[in-house]
Structure formats: structure tokens, C-alpha cells
Backbone as ProteinMPNN parsed JSONL, in Angstrom:
{"seq_chain_A": "GTYEAIPFSVTEDFQLLMAFHNLKKYKIIYPLDKDALVTSKPCPDVKSLYAQKKRWGVGGMESDFAGYFVMGIGFVNHLFMIISPFFFTPITVSIIMTKVLIDFIFLLAIHTKLKLRMKIIHYMAFEVYYIIYVLCLPFALLFNRRVQWKDRIFE", "coords_chain_A": {"N_chain_A": [[19.945, -50.924, 46.709], [19.427, -48.596, 48.019], [20.603, -45.53, 49.578], [20.399, -45.716, 52.326], [21.019, -48.334, 52.928], [23.722, -48.495, 52.864], [26.433, -48.745, 54.984], [27.423, -46.475, 57.648], [30.227, -44.316, 57.296], [33.3, -42.598, 57.89], [34.431, -41.78, 55.631], [32.588, -41.204, 53.371], [32.375, -41.067, 50.552], [34.198, -43.006, 49.671], [32.995, -45.256, 50.814], [30.611, -45.343, 49.373], [31.599, -45.848, 46.767], [32.709, -48.386, 47.266], [30.376, -49.799, 47.765], [29.199, -49.837, 45.21], [31.223, -51.25, 43.896], [31.075, -53.731, 45.206], [28.697, -54.72, 44.218], [29.347, -55.916, 41.868], [28.592, -55.479, 39.241], [29.209, -53.151, 38.05], [31.758, -51.041, 36.736], [34.281, -49.205, 38.161], [35.538, -46.164, 37.254], [37.921, -43.555, 36.838], [37.572, -40.509, 35.626], [39.848, -38.942, 33.508], [39.941, -36.025, 32.826], [40.171, -32.68, 31.97], [37.944, -30.997, 32.252], [36.506, -32.302, 34.182], [37.921, -32.053, 36.43], [38.357, -31.554, 39.849], [39.196, -29.289, 42.27], [40.487, -28.535, 45.503], [40.817, -26.559, 48.485], [43.965, -26.43, 50.145], [44.882, -28.086, 53.228], [44.987, -25.996, 56.065], [47.021, -26.192, 57.991], [49.488, -28.333, 59.61], [48.286, -29.865, 61.6], [45.543, -30.063, 60.831], [45.929, -31.333, 58.391], [46.974, -33.787, 59.248], [44.705, -34.727, 60.654], [42.897, -35.008, 58.517], [44.199, -36.966, 56.89], [44.291, -39.058, 58.687], [41.56, -39.567, 59.028], [40.926, -40.409, 56.432], [42.527, -42.679, 56.41], [41.313, -44.238, 58.438], [38.832, -44.632, 57.193], [39.748, -46.097, 55.016], [40.305, -48.487, 56.204], [38.144, -50.021, 55.836], [38.472, -51.294, 53.507], [38.838, -53.824, 50.904], [40.531, -57.033, 50.399], [42.27, -56.585, 48.212], [42.749, -53.832, 48.409], [44.118, -53.686, 50.881], [46.327, -55.186, 50.156], [47.577, -53.578, 48.187], [48.13, -51.327, 49.778], [49.874, -52.528, 51.592], [52.039, -53.321, 49.938], [52.892, -50.78, 49.169], [53.689, -49.778, 51.682], [55.824, -51.524, 52.389], [57.555, -51.003, 50.253], [58.185, -48.261, 50.67], [59.303, -48.431, 53.211], [61.563, -49.924, 52.605], [62.932, -47.989, 51.131], [63.662, -46.224, 53.149], [65.306, -47.767, 54.845], [67.297, -48.511, 53.135], [69.832, -47.091, 52.965], [71.405, -48.46, 54.792], [72.005, -50.736, 53.516], [73.546, -50.178, 51.312], [74.086, -50.353, 47.948], [74.953, -50.453, 44.448], [72.766, -51.61, 43.157], [70.664, -51.191, 44.952], [70.471, -48.381, 44.864], [69.729, -48.147, 42.189], [67.201, -49.392, 42.209], [65.726, -47.666, 43.893], [65.916, -45.241, 42.446], [64.577, -46.028, 40.14], [61.982, -46.414, 41.131], [61.36, -43.786, 41.938], [61.532, -42.514, 39.457], [59.495, -43.845, 38.016], [57.249, -43.033, 39.509], [57.419, -40.29, 38.925], [57.04, -40.241, 36.096], [54.468, -41.308, 35.943], [52.937, -39.351, 37.353], [53.566, -37.1, 35.815], [52.382, -37.756, 33.366], [49.673, -37.66, 34.077], [49.45, -34.962, 34.882], [50.062, -33.748, 32.431], [47.934, -34.643, 30.792], [45.809, -33.402, 32.105], [46.462, -30.824, 31.682], [48.074, -29.42, 33.512], [50.668, -27.75, 35.33], [53.736, -29.109, 36.393], [56.09, -28.84, 38.835], [59.443, -29.659, 39.406], [60.593, -29.333, 41.956], [58.337, -29.354, 43.608], [57.48, -31.913, 43.122], [59.594, -33.446, 44.217], [59.407, -32.684, 46.905], [56.905, -33.76, 47.419], [57.489, -36.517, 47.144], [59.14, -36.977, 49.404], [57.346, -36.246, 51.469], [55.334, -38.17, 50.964], [56.599, -40.608, 51.497], [56.991, -40.399, 54.275], [54.304, -40.153, 55.091], [53.113, -42.622, 54.229], [54.54, -44.44, 55.768], [54.046, -43.64, 58.426], [51.245, -43.506, 58.847], [49.962, -46.154, 59.263], [50.832, -46.738, 61.876], [49.77, -44.632, 63.332], [47.076, -45.267, 63.136], [47.037, -47.711, 64.375], [47.214, -47.298, 67.119], [45.204, -45.476, 67.717], [42.068, -44.892, 66.592], [40.305, -42.892, 66.637], [38.35, -40.296, 65.355], [37.884, -36.918, 64.6], [35.457, -35.182, 63.023], [33.638, -32.95, 61.085], [32.753, -31.511, 63.32], [32.123, -33.562, 65.072], [32.824, -36.515, 67.018], [34.155, -39.654, 66.225], [34.447, -43.008, 67.025]], "CA_chain_A": [[19.524, -51.017, 48.094], [19.309, -47.211, 48.482], [21.701, -45.015, 50.395], [20.235, -46.15, 53.718], [21.601, -49.671, 53.077], [25.174, -48.364, 52.933], [26.804, -48.426, 56.364], [28.069, -45.193, 57.895], [31.679, -44.272, 57.228], [33.842, -41.24, 57.925], [34.802, -41.506, 54.238], [31.357, -41.619, 52.699], [32.581, -41.266, 49.116], [34.83, -44.316, 49.533], [31.989, -46.264, 51.153], [29.699, -45.403, 48.226], [32.302, -46.565, 45.7], [32.813, -49.798, 47.648], [29.044, -50.4, 47.587], [29.08, -50.126, 43.776], [32.196, -52.302, 43.59], [30.578, -54.996, 45.745], [27.591, -55.206, 43.393], [30.006, -56.691, 40.81], [28.027, -55.27, 37.906], [29.66, -51.857, 37.571], [33.197, -50.817, 36.744], [34.596, -47.874, 38.663], [36.587, -45.502, 36.49], [38.199, -42.185, 37.26], [37.777, -39.768, 34.371], [41.018, -38.076, 33.444], [39.452, -34.991, 31.919], [40.35, -31.355, 32.577], [36.636, -30.436, 32.594], [35.974, -33.018, 35.34], [38.867, -31.855, 37.524], [37.853, -30.861, 41.033], [40.283, -28.892, 43.166], [40.04, -28.079, 46.817], [41.82, -25.785, 49.208], [44.829, -27.284, 50.967], [44.707, -27.97, 54.675], [45.692, -24.776, 56.489], [48.167, -26.454, 58.863], [49.864, -29.743, 59.744], [47.307, -30.533, 62.463], [44.357, -30.404, 60.04], [46.362, -32.32, 57.405], [47.031, -35.053, 59.982], [43.328, -35.159, 60.919], [42.326, -35.455, 57.247], [44.835, -38.222, 56.478], [43.864, -40.081, 59.64], [40.176, -39.9, 58.675], [40.993, -41.221, 55.218], [43.086, -43.974, 56.8], [40.26, -44.984, 59.141], [37.888, -45.058, 56.161], [40.407, -47.118, 54.204], [40.296, -49.754, 56.93], [36.981, -50.762, 55.346], [38.839, -51.778, 52.183], [38.881, -55.269, 50.714], [41.882, -57.604, 50.387], [43.09, -55.917, 47.19], [43.156, -52.547, 48.964], [45.155, -53.944, 51.883], [47.505, -55.661, 49.44], [48.22, -52.405, 47.591], [48.687, -50.524, 50.873], [51.006, -53.279, 52.139], [53.148, -53.196, 48.997], [53.381, -49.404, 49.299], [54.382, -49.646, 52.959], [57.102, -52.24, 52.296], [58.374, -50.26, 49.293], [58.693, -47.039, 51.304], [60.187, -48.856, 54.298], [62.819, -50.271, 51.936], [63.629, -46.753, 50.772], [64.222, -45.629, 54.367], [66.402, -48.589, 55.396], [68.267, -48.829, 52.082], [71.211, -46.623, 53.194], [72.143, -49.451, 55.573], [72.34, -51.817, 52.586], [73.882, -49.382, 50.137], [74.753, -50.99, 46.811], [74.456, -49.864, 43.197], [71.432, -52.162, 42.859], [69.725, -50.467, 45.82], [70.299, -47.048, 44.281], [68.969, -48.338, 40.945], [65.802, -49.696, 42.549], [65.109, -46.436, 44.401], [65.801, -44.289, 41.343], [63.518, -46.541, 39.258], [60.704, -46.11, 41.787], [61.164, -42.332, 41.859], [61.294, -42.201, 38.046], [58.159, -44.34, 37.658], [56.305, -42.092, 40.119], [57.472, -39.042, 38.167], [56.415, -40.455, 34.785], [53.022, -41.48, 36.18], [52.346, -38.057, 37.692], [53.732, -36.205, 34.677], [51.351, -38.113, 32.383], [48.393, -37.125, 34.577], [49.524, -33.503, 34.774], [50.001, -33.393, 31.011], [46.56, -34.879, 30.322], [44.928, -32.405, 32.716], [47.015, -29.52, 31.327], [48.573, -28.8, 34.73], [52.123, -27.636, 35.391], [54.35, -29.839, 37.497], [57.437, -28.369, 39.115], [60.299, -30.71, 39.962], [60.755, -29.101, 43.397], [57.108, -29.819, 44.25], [57.473, -33.375, 43.027], [60.547, -33.981, 45.191], [58.807, -32.484, 48.229], [55.838, -34.758, 47.521], [58.099, -37.835, 47.37], [59.551, -37.039, 50.808], [56.099, -36.255, 52.25], [54.599, -39.423, 50.768], [57.307, -41.664, 52.239], [56.653, -40.208, 55.692], [52.868, -40.433, 55.238], [52.842, -44.052, 54.074], [55.147, -45.175, 56.876], [53.502, -43.235, 59.732], [49.791, -43.688, 58.986], [49.544, -47.392, 59.925], [51.092, -46.661, 63.313], [48.782, -43.7, 63.893], [45.797, -45.981, 63.22], [47.199, -48.857, 65.261], [47.033, -46.91, 68.506], [44.059, -44.6, 67.954], [41.239, -44.708, 65.396], [39.343, -41.829, 66.936], [38.347, -39.276, 64.311], [37.007, -35.773, 64.762], [35.075, -34.79, 61.675], [32.404, -32.158, 61.044], [32.423, -31.166, 64.709], [31.708, -34.731, 65.848], [33.886, -37.477, 67.275], [33.791, -41.018, 65.865], [35.392, -43.997, 67.588]], "C_chain_A": [[19.361, -49.666, 48.751], [20.483, -46.82, 49.371], [21.606, -45.502, 51.837], [20.863, -47.509, 53.965], [23.128, -49.621, 53.186], [25.548, -47.979, 54.359], [27.517, -47.077, 56.472], [29.583, -45.344, 57.788], [32.116, -42.817, 57.316], [34.416, -40.854, 56.561], [33.653, -41.986, 53.364], [31.521, -41.832, 51.202], [33.235, -42.615, 48.837], [33.823, -45.428, 49.791], [30.99, -46.43, 50.004], [30.346, -46.147, 47.062], [32.43, -48.05, 46.015], [31.467, -50.505, 47.496], [28.82, -50.737, 46.11], [30.017, -51.269, 43.371], [31.673, -53.668, 44.032], [29.387, -55.551, 44.972], [28.094, -56.081, 42.24], [29.393, -56.512, 39.428], [28.388, -53.912, 37.321], [31.175, -51.797, 37.63], [33.434, -49.377, 37.192], [35.751, -47.318, 37.843], [36.741, -44.08, 37.015], [38.486, -41.385, 35.997], [38.973, -38.832, 34.465], [40.724, -37.016, 32.394], [39.565, -33.649, 32.632], [39.016, -30.762, 33.017], [35.999, -31.129, 33.805], [36.852, -32.835, 36.576], [38.234, -31.039, 38.648], [39.057, -30.54, 41.908], [39.698, -28.437, 44.489], [41.164, -27.294, 47.469], [42.677, -26.736, 50.027], [44.501, -27.107, 52.443], [45.541, -26.783, 55.159], [46.924, -25.008, 57.349], [48.399, -27.962, 58.972], [48.839, -30.511, 60.582], [46.061, -30.945, 61.664], [44.706, -31.399, 58.928], [46.42, -33.703, 58.047], [45.623, -35.598, 60.222], [42.679, -35.686, 59.641], [42.892, -36.808, 56.836], [44.436, -39.361, 57.411], [42.431, -40.517, 59.333], [40.144, -40.775, 57.434], [41.532, -42.614, 55.525], [42.069, -44.831, 57.515], [39.213, -45.48, 58.133], [38.457, -46.163, 55.295], [40.486, -48.468, 54.884], [39.12, -50.627, 56.496], [37.228, -51.339, 53.96], [38.787, -53.304, 52.12], [40.335, -55.743, 50.658], [42.787, -56.885, 49.393], [43.593, -54.572, 47.699], [44.261, -52.705, 49.995], [46.452, -54.406, 51.219], [48.282, -54.487, 48.845], [48.859, -51.541, 48.683], [49.916, -51.211, 51.472], [52.236, -53.183, 51.251], [53.753, -51.79, 49.089], [54.18, -49.209, 50.573], [55.762, -50.296, 52.886], [58.061, -51.499, 51.362], [58.99, -49.026, 49.95], [59.594, -47.352, 52.504], [61.559, -49.223, 53.73], [63.615, -49.02, 51.594], [64.301, -46.125, 51.989], [65.412, -46.439, 54.889], [67.505, -48.871, 54.375], [69.671, -48.25, 52.322], [72.056, -47.614, 54.004], [72.588, -50.633, 54.707], [72.75, -51.211, 51.242], [74.679, -50.191, 49.118], [74.269, -50.273, 45.549], [73.057, -50.376, 42.821], [70.37, -51.445, 43.685], [69.433, -49.085, 45.252], [69.466, -47.144, 43.004], [67.492, -48.588, 41.217], [65.084, -48.432, 43.016], [64.915, -45.425, 43.273], [64.709, -44.73, 40.347], [62.151, -46.218, 39.838], [60.383, -44.629, 41.662], [60.853, -41.922, 40.417], [59.903, -42.662, 37.596], [57.088, -43.434, 38.244], [56.237, -40.805, 39.302], [56.761, -39.177, 36.819], [54.906, -40.579, 34.927], [52.352, -40.129, 36.449], [52.464, -37.055, 36.551], [52.672, -36.49, 33.612], [49.984, -37.56, 32.798], [48.379, -35.608, 34.455], [49.409, -33.041, 33.329], [48.581, -33.539, 30.483], [45.597, -33.815, 30.861], [45.389, -30.966, 32.451], [47.414, -28.718, 32.582], [50.09, -28.731, 34.662], [52.633, -28.425, 36.589], [55.781, -29.355, 37.656], [58.222, -29.484, 39.807], [60.443, -30.551, 41.476], [59.525, -29.575, 44.163], [57.035, -31.34, 44.229], [58.403, -33.986, 44.078], [60.02, -33.827, 46.621], [57.686, -33.503, 48.452], [56.415, -36.142, 47.813], [58.502, -37.999, 48.837], [58.315, -37.125, 51.709], [55.414, -37.61, 52.157], [55.276, -40.599, 51.476], [56.934, -41.583, 53.714], [55.203, -40.595, 55.949], [52.589, -41.932, 55.215], [53.401, -44.851, 55.246], [54.53, -44.845, 58.234], [52.027, -43.558, 59.917], [49.395, -45.012, 59.649], [49.75, -47.366, 61.437], [50.126, -45.704, 64.006], [47.447, -44.408, 64.078], [45.855, -47.155, 64.188], [46.851, -48.495, 66.7], [45.785, -46.067, 68.766], [43.295, -44.398, 66.642], [40.154, -43.66, 65.61], [39.483, -40.721, 65.897], [37.403, -38.156, 64.717], [36.734, -35.232, 63.372], [33.721, -34.096, 61.722], [31.87, -31.922, 62.456], [31.863, -32.331, 65.516], [32.887, -35.668, 65.998], [33.352, -38.868, 66.992], [34.876, -41.952, 66.403], [35.398, -45.242, 66.726]], "O_chain_A": [[19.169, -49.608, 49.966], [21.244, -47.664, 49.845], [22.63, -45.68, 52.498], [21.212, -47.819, 55.104], [23.752, -50.613, 53.562], [25.036, -46.992, 54.888], [28.13, -46.603, 55.516], [30.142, -46.379, 58.151], [31.402, -41.915, 56.878], [34.841, -39.715, 56.369], [33.734, -43.026, 52.711], [30.862, -42.704, 50.635], [32.871, -43.294, 47.877], [33.797, -46.428, 49.073], [30.574, -47.549, 49.704], [29.704, -46.99, 46.436], [32.277, -48.886, 45.124], [31.423, -51.682, 47.137], [28.304, -51.809, 45.794], [29.637, -52.146, 42.595], [31.815, -54.652, 43.305], [29.099, -56.744, 45.067], [27.341, -56.893, 41.702], [29.65, -57.317, 38.532], [27.934, -53.556, 36.233], [31.798, -52.432, 38.481], [32.84, -48.445, 36.648], [36.814, -47.932, 37.753], [35.808, -43.492, 37.562], [39.528, -41.566, 35.368], [39.084, -38.033, 35.394], [41.18, -37.088, 31.252], [39.108, -33.501, 33.766], [38.953, -30.092, 34.048], [35.054, -30.6, 34.391], [36.567, -33.389, 37.637], [37.654, -29.978, 38.418], [39.842, -31.426, 42.245], [38.546, -28.008, 44.563], [42.318, -27.365, 47.047], [42.179, -27.734, 50.547], [43.917, -26.102, 52.849], [46.671, -26.591, 54.711], [47.786, -24.134, 57.441], [47.599, -28.76, 58.483], [48.557, -31.677, 60.304], [45.581, -32.068, 61.814], [43.87, -32.223, 58.558], [45.966, -34.681, 57.454], [45.372, -36.786, 60.019], [41.984, -36.702, 59.676], [42.134, -37.706, 56.469], [44.266, -40.498, 56.972], [42.124, -41.708, 59.374], [39.42, -41.769, 57.389], [41.058, -43.607, 54.974], [41.963, -46.026, 57.24], [38.763, -46.622, 58.218], [37.732, -47.068, 54.882], [40.708, -49.485, 54.227], [39.103, -51.829, 56.759], [36.299, -51.82, 53.31], [38.704, -53.98, 53.145], [41.259, -54.951, 50.846], [43.946, -56.605, 49.7], [44.742, -54.208, 47.448], [45.232, -51.949, 49.989], [47.543, -54.058, 51.668], [49.503, -54.412, 48.985], [49.99, -51.081, 48.533], [50.891, -50.544, 51.82], [53.348, -52.988, 51.742], [54.973, -51.63, 49.086], [55.224, -48.556, 50.564], [56.757, -49.686, 53.277], [59.251, -51.385, 51.657], [60.186, -48.776, 49.801], [60.542, -46.616, 52.777], [62.589, -48.874, 54.306], [64.836, -48.996, 51.75], [65.388, -45.558, 51.875], [66.41, -45.867, 55.325], [68.547, -49.42, 54.734], [70.642, -48.882, 51.905], [73.283, -47.605, 53.908], [73.438, -51.426, 55.112], [72.344, -51.683, 50.18], [75.789, -50.647, 49.389], [73.268, -49.558, 45.594], [72.263, -49.642, 42.232], [69.296, -51.126, 43.175], [68.276, -48.672, 45.171], [68.594, -46.308, 42.768], [66.631, -48.049, 40.523], [63.964, -48.156, 42.586], [63.849, -44.818, 43.165], [64.005, -43.891, 39.784], [61.255, -45.792, 39.109], [59.26, -44.259, 41.318], [59.995, -41.069, 40.191], [59.214, -41.941, 36.873], [56.121, -43.096, 37.561], [55.155, -40.29, 39.019], [55.967, -38.312, 36.448], [54.153, -40.022, 34.128], [51.328, -39.805, 35.847], [51.559, -36.247, 36.341], [52.126, -35.559, 33.021], [49.234, -37.054, 31.963], [47.402, -35.031, 33.978], [48.734, -32.053, 33.04], [48.081, -32.646, 29.798], [44.685, -33.381, 30.158], [44.781, -30.012, 32.935], [47.136, -27.524, 32.696], [50.725, -29.56, 34.01], [52.032, -28.406, 37.663], [56.585, -29.446, 36.729], [57.703, -30.164, 40.692], [60.416, -31.545, 42.202], [59.654, -30.137, 45.25], [56.59, -31.97, 45.188], [58.028, -34.944, 44.754], [60.168, -34.73, 47.445], [57.541, -34.042, 49.549], [55.877, -36.865, 48.651], [58.238, -39.038, 49.443], [58.247, -37.971, 52.6], [54.96, -38.144, 53.17], [54.597, -41.484, 51.996], [56.599, -42.596, 54.328], [54.909, -41.291, 56.92], [51.899, -42.449, 56.094], [52.795, -45.836, 55.669], [54.5, -45.707, 59.112], [51.598, -43.855, 61.032], [48.547, -44.993, 60.541], [48.94, -47.907, 62.189], [49.714, -45.945, 65.141], [46.756, -44.176, 65.071], [44.835, -47.548, 64.755], [46.258, -49.3, 67.418], [45.35, -45.951, 69.911], [43.816, -43.803, 65.699], [39.2, -43.571, 64.836], [40.588, -40.268, 65.597], [36.268, -38.403, 65.124], [37.653, -34.871, 62.637], [32.776, -34.6, 62.329], [30.685, -32.114, 62.732], [31.202, -32.119, 66.533], [33.833, -35.628, 65.211], [32.265, -39.236, 67.438], [36.07, -41.697, 66.244], [36.121, -46.194, 67.021]]}, "name": "protein", "num_of_chains": 1, "seq": "GTYEAIPFSVTEDFQLLMAFHNLKKYKIIYPLDKDALVTSKPCPDVKSLYAQKKRWGVGGMESDFAGYFVMGIGFVNHLFMIISPFFFTPITVSIIMTKVLIDFIFLLAIHTKLKLRMKIIHYMAFEVYYIIYVLCLPFALLFNRRVQWKDRIFE"}
């Protein structure tokens, strides 16, 4: 249907992938190949990181049921991690440690395949950041979906 048939989105790459997904005749794969690795510069400050994550979140609102289901499971999982000290038991600790270990194994496998180094300190910082990100983003989008991107404002 050409690019013109794809509705505008502040996450155009996601919208393009969803258009292919909706055709039901293509399988979307993510090549795990060092030669296909694309890196980008990190956001220079917390304000620009927030703006980027908010834009991605607004774009993700165009997801299908499966996307919302995965995001919901992630939210509940991370919420459990935050409230778990109030229900402290050996089982709770085991569940949290299992989640952290599974995340580590998953990321280590990707880093190994791409021949990247992974430092434990960076991984732990990522875990803390990711818990905060997953729990805060829905609330940020609930009250304001306004996005400033490429010197324009989208409502």
C-alpha cells in the first residue's frame, strides 16, 4: 500500500514494522549479527532521555493486544519487585533473584553473540533504571501524551 498508506507516528520505525506485521505474510526477525549492529550516542541528559522514552511510549500506544499484554506483564513484575519488601519471604527473594538472573543470562547471551563486553556494575544499574522506567512510563503517558520531536510538537 506504499508508505503513504501508513499512518503518521512519532515512532515511524515501529509503525512500519506494525504495517508489515498486519499484512500477516511476513515474519519480523531481529538479526543478532555483529555486522548488523547499529549503535547510537546516548542521550546527553535526563531531560532528553525522558523525552525519548516518552516518545517511544506514545508510539507504543499504537501496539496490538500482544504488545499491551507484554507491557502489562512487565509492569506487574516490576511493581511486585518494588512492593516485595513488604511481603518479605524466602520465596519472594527467590522469585526476584530468578528474574534478575534470567535478565542477566538473556543479556549476556546477546552480548556474547555480538562480541560485546558486559560489566556487572552496568547490568545492575540497568536493572534499577529499568524498574523505574517500566513503572513510571505508564503514569507519564496517562496524564500527558504531548511529544516534542524534531523541533515539532505532537499531541
